[in-house]
Coordinates of N, CA and C in Angstrom, one line a residue:
M1 N 90.3 190.5 70.8 CA 90.9 189.6 71.8 C 91.8 188.7 71.2
R2 N 93.0 188.5 71.7 CA 94.0 187.6 71.2 C 93.7 186.2 71.6
L3 N 93.9 185.3 70.7 CA 93.7 183.9 71.0 C 95.0 183.3 71.6
S4 N 94.8 182.4 72.5 CA 96.0 181.7 73.0 C 96.6 180.8 72.0
R5 N 97.8 180.4 72.2 CA 98.4 179.4 71.2 C 97.6 178.2 71.1
K6 N 97.1 177.7 72.2 CA 96.3 176.5 72.2 C 95.1 176.6 71.4
N7 N 94.4 177.8 71.6 CA 93.2 178.0 70.8 C 93.4 178.2 69.3
R8 N 94.6 178.8 69.0 CA 95.0 178.9 67.6 C 95.2 177.5 67.0
T9 N 95.8 176.6 67.7 CA 96.0 175.3 67.2 C 94.7 174.5 66.9
V10 N 93.8 174.7 67.8 CA 92.5 174.0 67.7 C 91.8 174.6 66.4
R11 N 91.8 175.9 66.2 CA 91.2 176.5 65.1 C 91.9 176.0 63.8
S12 N 93.2 175.8 63.8 CA 93.9 175.3 62.6 C 93.5 173.9 62.3
D13 N 93.3 173.1 63.3 CA 92.9 171.7 63.0 C 91.5 171.7 62.5
M14 N 90.6 172.6 62.9 CA 89.2 172.7 62.4 C 89.2 173.1 61.0
I15 N 90.2 173.9 60.6 CA 90.2 174.3 59.2 C 90.8 173.3 58.3
E16 N 91.8 172.5 58.8 CA 92.5 171.5 57.9 C 91.6 170.3 57.6
T17 N 90.8 169.9 58.6 CA 90.0 168.7 58.4 C 89.1 168.7 57.3
P18 N 88.2 169.8 57.1 CA 87.4 169.9 56.0 C 88.1 169.9 54.7
Q19 N 89.3 170.5 54.6 CA 90.1 170.5 53.4 C 90.5 169.1 53.0
I20 N 90.9 168.3 54.0 CA 91.3 166.9 53.7 C 90.1 166.1 53.2
N21 N 88.9 166.4 53.9 CA 87.7 165.6 53.5 C 87.3 166.0 52.1
R22 N 87.4 167.3 51.8 CA 87.1 167.7 50.4 C 87.9 167.1 49.4
R23 N 89.2 166.9 49.7 CA 90.1 166.3 48.7 C 89.7 164.8 48.6
D24 N 89.4 164.1 49.7 CA 89.0 162.7 49.6 C 87.7 162.6 48.8
Q25 N 86.8 163.5 49.0 CA 85.5 163.5 48.3 C 85.7 163.7 46.8
R26 N 86.6 164.6 46.5 CA 86.9 164.9 45.1 C 87.5 163.7 44.4
R27 N 88.4 163.0 45.2 CA 89.0 161.8 44.6 C 88.0 160.7 44.4
E28 N 87.1 160.6 45.3 CA 86.0 159.6 45.1 C 85.2 159.9 43.9
A29 N 84.9 161.2 43.7 CA 84.1 161.6 42.6 C 84.8 161.3 41.3
I30 N 86.1 161.5 41.3 CA 86.9 161.2 40.1 C 86.9 159.8 39.8
L31 N 87.0 158.9 40.8 CA 87.0 157.5 40.6 C 85.7 157.0 40.1
K32 N 84.6 157.6 40.6 CA 83.3 157.1 40.2 C 83.0 157.5 38.7
I33 N 83.4 158.7 38.3 CA 83.3 159.1 36.9 C 84.2 158.3 36.0
A34 N 85.4 158.1 36.5 CA 86.4 157.3 35.7 C 85.8 155.9 35.4
Q35 N 85.2 155.3 36.4 CA 84.7 154.0 36.3 C 83.7 154.0 35.1
G36 N 82.8 155.0 35.1 CA 81.8 155.0 34.0 C 82.4 155.2 32.7
V37 N 83.4 156.0 32.6 CA 84.1 156.2 31.3 C 84.8 155.0 30.8
F38 N 85.5 154.3 31.7 CA 86.3 153.1 31.4 C 85.3 152.0 30.9
L39 N 84.2 151.8 31.6 CA 83.3 150.7 31.3 C 82.5 151.0 30.0
E40 N 82.2 152.3 29.8 CA 81.5 152.6 28.6 C 82.4 152.6 27.3
E41 N 83.6 153.1 27.4 CA 84.4 153.3 26.2 C 85.6 152.3 26.1
G42 N 85.9 151.6 27.2 CA 87.0 150.7 27.2 C 88.2 151.5 27.6
F43 N 89.3 150.8 28.0 CA 90.5 151.5 28.5 C 91.1 152.3 27.4
A44 N 91.3 151.7 26.2 CA 92.1 152.4 25.1 C 91.4 153.6 24.6
A45 N 90.0 153.6 24.5 CA 89.3 154.7 24.0 C 89.0 155.8 25.0
A46 N 89.1 155.4 26.3 CA 88.8 156.4 27.3 C 90.0 157.4 27.4
S47 N 89.6 158.7 27.7 CA 90.6 159.7 27.7 C 90.5 160.5 29.0
M48 N 91.6 161.1 29.4 CA 91.6 162.0 30.6 C 90.7 163.2 30.3
S49 N 90.7 163.6 29.0 CA 89.9 164.8 28.6 C 88.4 164.5 28.9
T50 N 87.9 163.3 28.5 CA 86.5 163.0 28.7 C 86.2 162.9 30.2
I51 N 87.1 162.3 30.9 CA 86.9 162.2 32.4 C 86.8 163.6 33.0
A52 N 87.7 164.5 32.6 CA 87.8 165.8 33.2 C 86.5 166.6 32.8
S53 N 86.0 166.4 31.6 CA 84.8 167.1 31.1 C 83.6 166.6 31.9
R54 N 83.5 165.3 32.2 CA 82.3 164.9 33.0 C 82.5 165.3 34.4
L55 N 83.7 165.4 34.8 CA 83.9 165.9 36.2 C 83.5 167.4 36.4
G56 N 83.6 168.1 35.3 CA 83.3 169.5 35.3 C 84.5 170.4 35.7
G57 N 85.6 169.9 35.4 CA 86.9 170.6 35.7 C 87.8 170.5 34.5
S58 N 89.1 170.9 34.8 CA 90.1 170.9 33.7 C 90.9 169.6 33.9
K59 N 91.7 169.3 32.8 CA 92.6 168.2 32.9 C 93.7 168.5 34.0
G60 N 94.0 169.7 34.2 CA 95.0 170.1 35.2 C 94.6 169.7 36.5
T61 N 93.3 169.9 36.8 CA 92.7 169.4 38.1 C 92.8 167.9 38.3
L62 N 92.5 167.2 37.2 CA 92.5 165.8 37.2 C 94.0 165.3 37.4
Y63 N 94.9 165.9 36.8 CA 96.3 165.5 36.9 C 96.9 165.8 38.3
N64 N 96.2 166.7 39.0 CA 96.7 166.9 40.4 C 96.4 165.7 41.3
Y65 N 95.5 164.9 40.9 CA 95.2 163.7 41.6 C 95.9 162.4 41.0
F66 N 95.9 162.3 39.7 CA 96.4 161.2 39.0 C 97.3 161.6 37.9
K67 N 98.5 161.1 37.8 CA 99.5 161.6 36.8 C 99.3 161.0 35.4
S68 N 98.5 159.9 35.3 CA 98.3 159.3 34.0 C 97.0 158.5 34.0
K69 N 96.5 158.1 32.8 CA 95.3 157.3 32.7 C 95.6 155.9 33.4
D70 N 96.8 155.4 33.2 CA 97.1 154.1 33.8 C 97.0 154.2 35.4
E71 N 97.5 155.3 35.9 CA 97.5 155.5 37.4 C 96.0 155.6 37.9
L72 N 95.2 156.3 37.1 CA 93.8 156.5 37.5 C 93.1 155.1 37.4
F73 N 93.3 154.4 36.4 CA 92.7 153.1 36.2 C 93.1 152.1 37.3
A74 N 94.4 152.2 37.7 CA 94.9 151.3 38.8 C 94.2 151.7 40.1
A75 N 94.1 153.0 40.3 CA 93.4 153.5 41.6 C 92.0 153.0 41.6
Y76 N 91.3 153.1 40.5 CA 89.9 152.6 40.4 C 89.8 151.1 40.7
V77 N 90.7 150.4 40.2 CA 90.7 148.9 40.4 C 91.0 148.6 41.9
Q78 N 92.0 149.3 42.4 CA 92.3 149.0 43.8 C 91.2 149.4 44.8
D79 N 90.6 150.6 44.5 CA 89.5 151.0 45.3 C 88.3 150.1 45.3
A80 N 88.0 149.7 44.1 CA 86.8 148.7 43.9 C 87.1 147.4 44.6
C81 N 88.3 146.9 44.4 CA 88.6 145.6 45.0 C 88.6 145.7 46.5
A82 N 89.1 146.8 47.1 CA 89.1 147.0 48.5 C 87.7 147.0 49.1
K83 N 86.8 147.6 48.4 CA 85.4 147.6 48.9 C 84.8 146.2 48.8
V84 N 85.1 145.4 47.8 CA 84.7 144.0 47.7 C 85.2 143.2 48.8
Q85 N 86.5 143.4 49.1 CA 87.2 142.6 50.2 C 86.5 142.9 51.5
E86 N 86.2 144.2 51.8 CA 85.6 144.5 53.1 C 84.2 144.0 53.2
E87 N 83.4 144.1 52.1 CA 82.0 143.7 52.2 C 81.9 142.1 52.2
T88 N 82.8 141.5 51.5 CA 82.7 140.0 51.4 C 83.4 139.3 52.5
F89 N 84.6 139.7 52.9 CA 85.3 138.9 53.9 C 85.4 139.6 55.3
D90 N 85.7 140.8 55.3 CA 85.9 141.5 56.6 C 84.7 141.4 57.5
H91 N 83.5 141.5 57.0 CA 82.3 141.5 57.8 C 81.6 140.2 57.9
R92 N 82.1 139.1 57.3 CA 81.4 137.8 57.2 C 82.2 136.6 57.8
L93 N 83.5 136.8 58.0 CA 84.3 135.7 58.5 C 84.3 135.7 60.0
D94 N 83.1 135.3 60.6 CA 82.9 135.3 62.0 C 83.2 133.9 62.6
D95 N 84.2 133.9 63.4 CA 84.7 132.7 64.0 C 83.7 132.0 64.9
A96 N 82.7 132.8 65.4 CA 81.7 132.3 66.3 C 80.6 131.4 65.6
D97 N 80.5 131.5 64.3 CA 79.5 130.8 63.6 C 80.1 129.5 63.0
P98 N 79.2 128.5 62.7 CA 79.7 127.3 62.1 C 80.3 127.5 60.8
V99 N 81.3 126.8 60.4 CA 82.1 127.0 59.2 C 81.2 126.9 58.0
E100 N 80.2 126.0 58.0 CA 79.3 125.9 56.8 C 78.5 127.2 56.6
V101 N 78.1 127.8 57.7 CA 77.3 129.0 57.6 C 78.2 130.1 57.1
V102 N 79.4 130.2 57.6 CA 80.3 131.3 57.1 C 80.6 131.1 55.7
L103 N 81.0 129.9 55.2 CA 81.3 129.7 53.8 C 80.2 130.0 52.9
Q104 N 79.0 129.7 53.3 CA 77.8 129.9 52.5 C 77.6 131.4 52.3
R105 N 77.7 132.2 53.3 CA 77.4 133.6 53.2 C 78.6 134.3 52.5
V106 N 79.8 133.9 52.7 CA 81.0 134.4 52.0 C 80.9 134.1 50.6
G107 N 80.6 132.9 50.2 CA 80.5 132.5 48.8 C 79.4 133.2 48.1
E108 N 78.3 133.4 48.7 CA 77.2 134.1 48.0 C 77.5 135.6 47.8
S109 N 78.2 136.2 48.8 CA 78.6 137.6 48.7 C 79.6 137.7 47.6
L110 N 80.6 136.8 47.6 CA 81.7 136.9 46.6 C 81.2 136.8 45.2
L111 N 80.3 135.8 44.9 CA 79.8 135.6 43.6 C 78.9 136.7 43.2
G112 N 78.1 137.3 44.2 CA 77.3 138.4 43.9 C 78.1 139.6 43.4
H113 N 79.3 139.8 43.9 CA 80.2 140.8 43.5 C 80.8 140.5 42.1
I114 N 81.4 139.4 42.0 CA 82.2 139.1 40.7 C 81.2 138.9 39.5
Y115 N 80.0 138.6 39.8 CA 79.0 138.4 38.7 C 78.3 139.7 38.4
S116 N 78.6 140.8 39.1 CA 77.9 142.1 38.8 C 78.4 142.6 37.5
E117 N 77.6 143.5 36.9 CA 78.0 144.0 35.6 C 79.3 144.8 35.6
W118 N 79.5 145.6 36.6 CA 80.7 146.4 36.7 C 82.0 145.5 36.9
A119 N 81.8 144.5 37.7 CA 83.0 143.6 37.9 C 83.3 142.8 36.7
T120 N 82.2 142.3 36.0 CA 82.5 141.5 34.8 C 83.1 142.4 33.7
D121 N 82.6 143.6 33.5 CA 83.2 144.5 32.5 C 84.6 144.9 32.9
T122 N 84.9 145.1 34.2 CA 86.2 145.5 34.6 C 87.2 144.3 34.3
F123 N 86.7 143.1 34.6 CA 87.5 141.9 34.4 C 87.9 141.8 32.9
R124 N 86.9 142.1 32.0 CA 87.2 142.0 30.6 C 88.2 143.1 30.2
L125 N 88.1 144.3 30.8 CA 89.1 145.3 30.5 C 90.5 144.9 31.0
I126 N 90.6 144.3 32.1 CA 91.9 143.8 32.7 C 92.5 142.8 31.7
I127 N 91.7 141.9 31.2 CA 92.2 140.9 30.3 C 92.7 141.5 29.0
A128 N 91.9 142.5 28.5 CA 92.3 143.2 27.3 C 93.6 143.9 27.4
E129 N 93.9 144.5 28.6 CA 95.1 145.3 28.8 C 96.3 144.6 29.3
A130 N 96.1 143.3 29.7 CA 97.1 142.6 30.4 C 98.4 142.4 29.6
K131 N 98.3 142.2 28.3 CA 99.5 142.1 27.5 C 100.2 143.4 27.4
R132 N 99.5 144.5 27.2 CA 100.1 145.8 27.0 C 100.7 146.3 28.4
S133 N 99.9 146.0 29.4 CA 100.3 146.5 30.7 C 100.2 145.4 31.8
P134 N 101.2 144.6 31.9 CA 101.2 143.5 32.9 C 101.1 144.1 34.3
E135 N 101.6 145.3 34.6 CA 101.5 145.9 35.9 C 100.1 146.1 36.3
L136 N 99.2 146.6 35.4 CA 97.8 146.7 35.7 C 97.2 145.4 36.1
A137 N 97.5 144.4 35.4 CA 97.0 143.0 35.7 C 97.5 142.6 37.1
R138 N 98.8 142.9 37.4 CA 99.3 142.5 38.7 C 98.6 143.2 39.8
I139 N 98.3 144.5 39.6 CA 97.6 145.3 40.6 C 96.3 144.7 40.9
F140 N 95.6 144.4 39.8 CA 94.2 143.8 40.0 C 94.3 142.5 40.7
Y141 N 95.2 141.6 40.3 CA 95.3 140.3 40.9 C 95.7 140.4 42.4
S142 N 96.6 141.3 42.7 CA 97.0 141.5 44.1 C 95.9 142.1 45.0
A143 N 95.2 143.1 44.5 CA 94.1 143.8 45.2 C 92.8 142.9 45.3
G144 N 92.6 142.1 44.3 CA 91.4 141.3 44.2 C 91.6 139.8 44.7
P145 N 91.9 138.9 43.7 CA 92.0 137.5 44.1 C 93.0 137.2 45.2
T146 N 94.2 137.8 45.2 CA 95.2 137.5 46.2 C 94.7 137.9 47.6
A147 N 94.2 139.1 47.7 CA 93.7 139.7 49.0 C 92.6 138.8 49.5
G148 N 91.6 138.4 48.7 CA 90.5 137.6 49.1 C 91.0 136.2 49.6
R149 N 91.9 135.6 48.8 CA 92.5 134.3 49.2 C 93.2 134.4 50.6
D150 N 93.9 135.5 50.8 CA 94.7 135.6 52.0 C 93.7 135.7 53.2
R151 N 92.7 136.5 53.1 CA 91.7 136.6 54.2 C 91.0 135.3 54.5
L152 N 90.7 134.6 53.4 CA 90.0 133.3 53.6 C 91.0 132.3 54.2
A153 N 92.3 132.3 53.8 CA 93.3 131.4 54.3 C 93.5 131.6 55.8
A154 N 93.5 132.9 56.2 CA 93.6 133.2 57.6 C 92.5 132.7 58.4
Y155 N 91.3 132.8 57.9 CA 90.1 132.2 58.6 C 90.2 130.7 58.7
F156 N 90.7 130.0 57.6 CA 90.8 128.6 57.6 C 91.8 128.2 58.7
A157 N 92.9 128.9 58.8 CA 93.9 128.6 59.8 C 93.3 128.7 61.2
R158 N 92.5 129.7 61.5 CA 91.9 129.8 62.8 C 90.9 128.6 63.0
A159 N 90.1 128.3 62.0 CA 89.2 127.2 62.1 C 89.9 125.9 62.3
A160 N 91.0 125.7 61.6 CA 91.8 124.5 61.8 C 92.4 124.4 63.3
A161 N 92.8 125.5 63.8 CA 93.4 125.6 65.1 C 92.4 125.2 66.2
R162 N 91.1 125.4 66.0 CA 90.1 125.0 67.0 C 89.4 123.7 66.6
G163 N 89.9 123.0 65.6 CA 89.4 121.7 65.2 C 88.2 121.7 64.4
A164 N 87.8 122.8 63.8 CA 86.6 122.9 63.0 C 86.9 122.5 61.5
L165 N 88.1 122.5 61.1 CA 88.5 122.1 59.8 C 89.8 121.3 59.9
A166 N 90.1 120.4 59.0 CA 91.4 119.7 58.9 C 92.1 120.1 57.7
I167 N 92.8 121.2 57.8 CA 93.5 121.9 56.7 C 95.0 122.1 57.0
D168 N 95.9 121.7 56.1 CA 97.3 122.0 56.3 C 97.7 123.2 55.5
D169 N 97.2 123.4 54.3 CA 97.5 124.5 53.5 C 96.3 125.4 53.2
G170 N 96.2 126.5 54.0 CA 95.1 127.4 54.0 C 94.9 128.1 52.6
H171 N 96.0 128.5 52.0 CA 96.0 129.2 50.8 C 95.5 128.3 49.7
R172 N 95.9 127.1 49.6 CA 95.5 126.2 48.6 C 94.0 125.9 48.8
A173 N 93.6 125.7 50.1 CA 92.2 125.4 50.4 C 91.3 126.6 50.0
A174 N 91.8 127.8 50.2 CA 91.0 129.0 49.8 C 90.9 129.1 48.3
E175 N 91.9 128.8 47.5 CA 91.8 128.8 46.1 C 90.8 127.8 45.6
Q176 N 90.8 126.6 46.3 CA 89.9 125.5 45.9 C 88.5 125.9 46.2
F177 N 88.2 126.5 47.3 CA 86.9 126.9 47.7 C 86.3 127.9 46.7
I178 N 87.1 128.9 46.4 CA 86.6 130.0 45.5 C 86.4 129.3 44.1
G179 N 87.3 128.4 43.7 CA 87.2 127.8 42.4 C 85.9 126.9 42.4
L180 N 85.6 126.2 43.4 CA 84.4 125.4 43.5 C 83.1 126.3 43.4
C181 N 83.2 127.5 44.0 CA 82.0 128.4 44.0 C 81.8 128.9 42.5
R182 N 82.9 129.3 41.9 CA 82.8 129.9 40.6 C 82.5 128.9 39.5
G183 N 83.1 127.7 39.7 CA 82.9 126.7 38.6 C 83.3 127.2 37.3
D184 N 82.5 126.8 36.3 CA 82.7 127.3 34.9 C 81.8 128.5 34.6
R185 N 80.9 128.8 35.5 CA 79.9 129.8 35.2 C 80.5 131.2 35.0
H186 N 81.5 131.5 35.8 CA 82.1 132.9 35.6 C 82.7 133.0 34.2
F187 N 83.4 131.9 33.7 CA 84.0 131.9 32.4 C 82.9 132.2 31.3
R188 N 81.8 131.5 31.5 CA 80.7 131.7 30.5 C 80.1 133.1 30.5
L189 N 80.1 133.6 31.7 CA 79.5 135.0 31.9 C 80.5 136.0 31.3
V190 N 81.8 135.9 31.5 CA 82.7 136.8 30.9 C 82.7 136.8 29.4
L191 N 82.5 135.6 28.9 CA 82.4 135.4 27.4 C 81.0 135.8 26.8
N192 N 80.2 136.3 27.7 CA 78.8 136.7 27.3 C 78.0 135.6 26.7
L193 N 78.2 134.4 27.2 CA 77.5 133.2 26.7 C 76.2 133.0 27.5
E194 N 76.1 133.6 28.7 CA 74.9 133.5 29.4 C 74.7 134.7 30.3
P195 N 73.5 135.0 30.8 CA 73.3 136.1 31.7 C 73.7 135.9 33.1
K196 N 73.8 136.9 33.9 CA 74.1 136.8 35.3 C 73.1 135.9 36.0
P197 N 73.6 135.0 36.8 CA 72.7 134.0 37.5 C 71.9 134.7 38.5
S198 N 70.8 134.1 38.8 CA 69.9 134.6 39.9 C 70.5 134.4 41.2
E199 N 69.9 135.0 42.3 CA 70.3 134.8 43.6 C 70.1 133.3 44.0
A200 N 69.1 132.7 43.6 CA 68.8 131.3 43.9 C 69.9 130.4 43.2
E201 N 70.2 130.7 42.0 CA 71.3 129.9 41.3 C 72.6 130.1 42.0
I202 N 72.9 131.3 42.4 CA 74.2 131.5 43.2 C 74.2 130.8 44.5
A203 N 73.1 130.8 45.2 CA 73.0 130.1 46.5 C 73.2 128.6 46.3
A204 N 72.6 128.1 45.2 CA 72.7 126.6 44.9 C 74.2 126.3 44.6
D205 N 74.8 127.1 43.8 CA 76.2 126.9 43.4 C 77.1 126.8 44.7
V206 N 76.9 127.8 45.5 CA 77.7 127.9 46.8 C 77.4 126.7 47.7
S207 N 76.1 126.4 47.8 CA 75.8 125.2 48.7 C 76.5 124.0 48.2
A208 N 76.5 123.7 46.9 CA 77.2 122.6 46.4 C 78.7 122.6 46.7
A209 N 79.3 123.8 46.6 CA 80.7 124.0 46.8 C 81.0 123.8 48.3
V210 N 80.2 124.3 49.2 CA 80.4 124.1 50.6 C 80.4 122.6 51.0
K211 N 79.4 121.9 50.4 CA 79.3 120.4 50.7 C 80.6 119.7 50.2
M212 N 81.0 120.0 49.0 CA 82.3 119.4 48.5 C 83.5 119.7 49.3
F213 N 83.5 121.0 49.7 CA 84.7 121.5 50.5 C 84.7 120.8 51.9
M214 N 83.6 120.7 52.5 CA 83.5 120.1 53.9 C 83.8 118.6 53.8
A215 N 83.4 118.0 52.7 CA 83.7 116.6 52.5 C 85.2 116.3 52.5
A216 N 85.9 117.3 52.0 CA 87.4 117.2 51.9 C 88.1 117.7 53.1
Y217 N 87.6 118.7 53.7 CA 88.3 119.4 54.8 C 87.6 119.4 56.1
G218 N 86.4 118.8 56.2 CA 85.7 118.8 57.5 C 86.5 118.1 58.6
P219 N 86.2 118.3 59.8 CA 86.9 117.7 60.9 C 86.8 116.2 60.8
V220 N 87.8 115.5 61.1 CA 87.9 114.0 61.0 C 86.9 113.3 61.9
D221 N 86.6 113.8 63.1 CA 85.8 113.1 64.1 C 84.4 113.5 64.0
R222 N 83.9 114.2 62.9 CA 82.5 114.6 62.9 C 81.7 113.4 62.5

């Protein structure tokens, strides 16, 4: 029986979709393995050969997805940062909740991510490679700190518009809030001077940051 043109089109779509999904899944697998290699060996010592070996394929297969180690590392950084932005900001900046509640949960989520072992080790790698490859540092800063600041600034603008905050410069306020949350602890953690803080310590740090922030930017008539 001959298939109509319409039926042939449907069958073609059904064939193409799994192929696309398989490529996406393969890319995700590469990024996961690459993360392990980069964090274990450092950027300089990590090799495409090692990543391909752990992947269970050839370097040729790996190069079909990423043309260089720099490109692979950049993709890993962008992918990791995008997940942090989604989990920290996209699902927690609810305009219906009080500002203090929103800032507390956003701050705790953000610190939980940046204090994690993989984030701390990745940050160290970025710093180590920044002089050799400023572009990698730029990619990280754009996908990580800048993206988070922009999301928070947009939330502050909405809060200011409804009178919940008194803020003129949302981007500066976002930088200040994140800085208050991190304090000096992140610097000490990156330098390996102290262990990752507990959830209770993180909550206390954020609570103090929220109080200071609201004292500066809370509504005038409250």
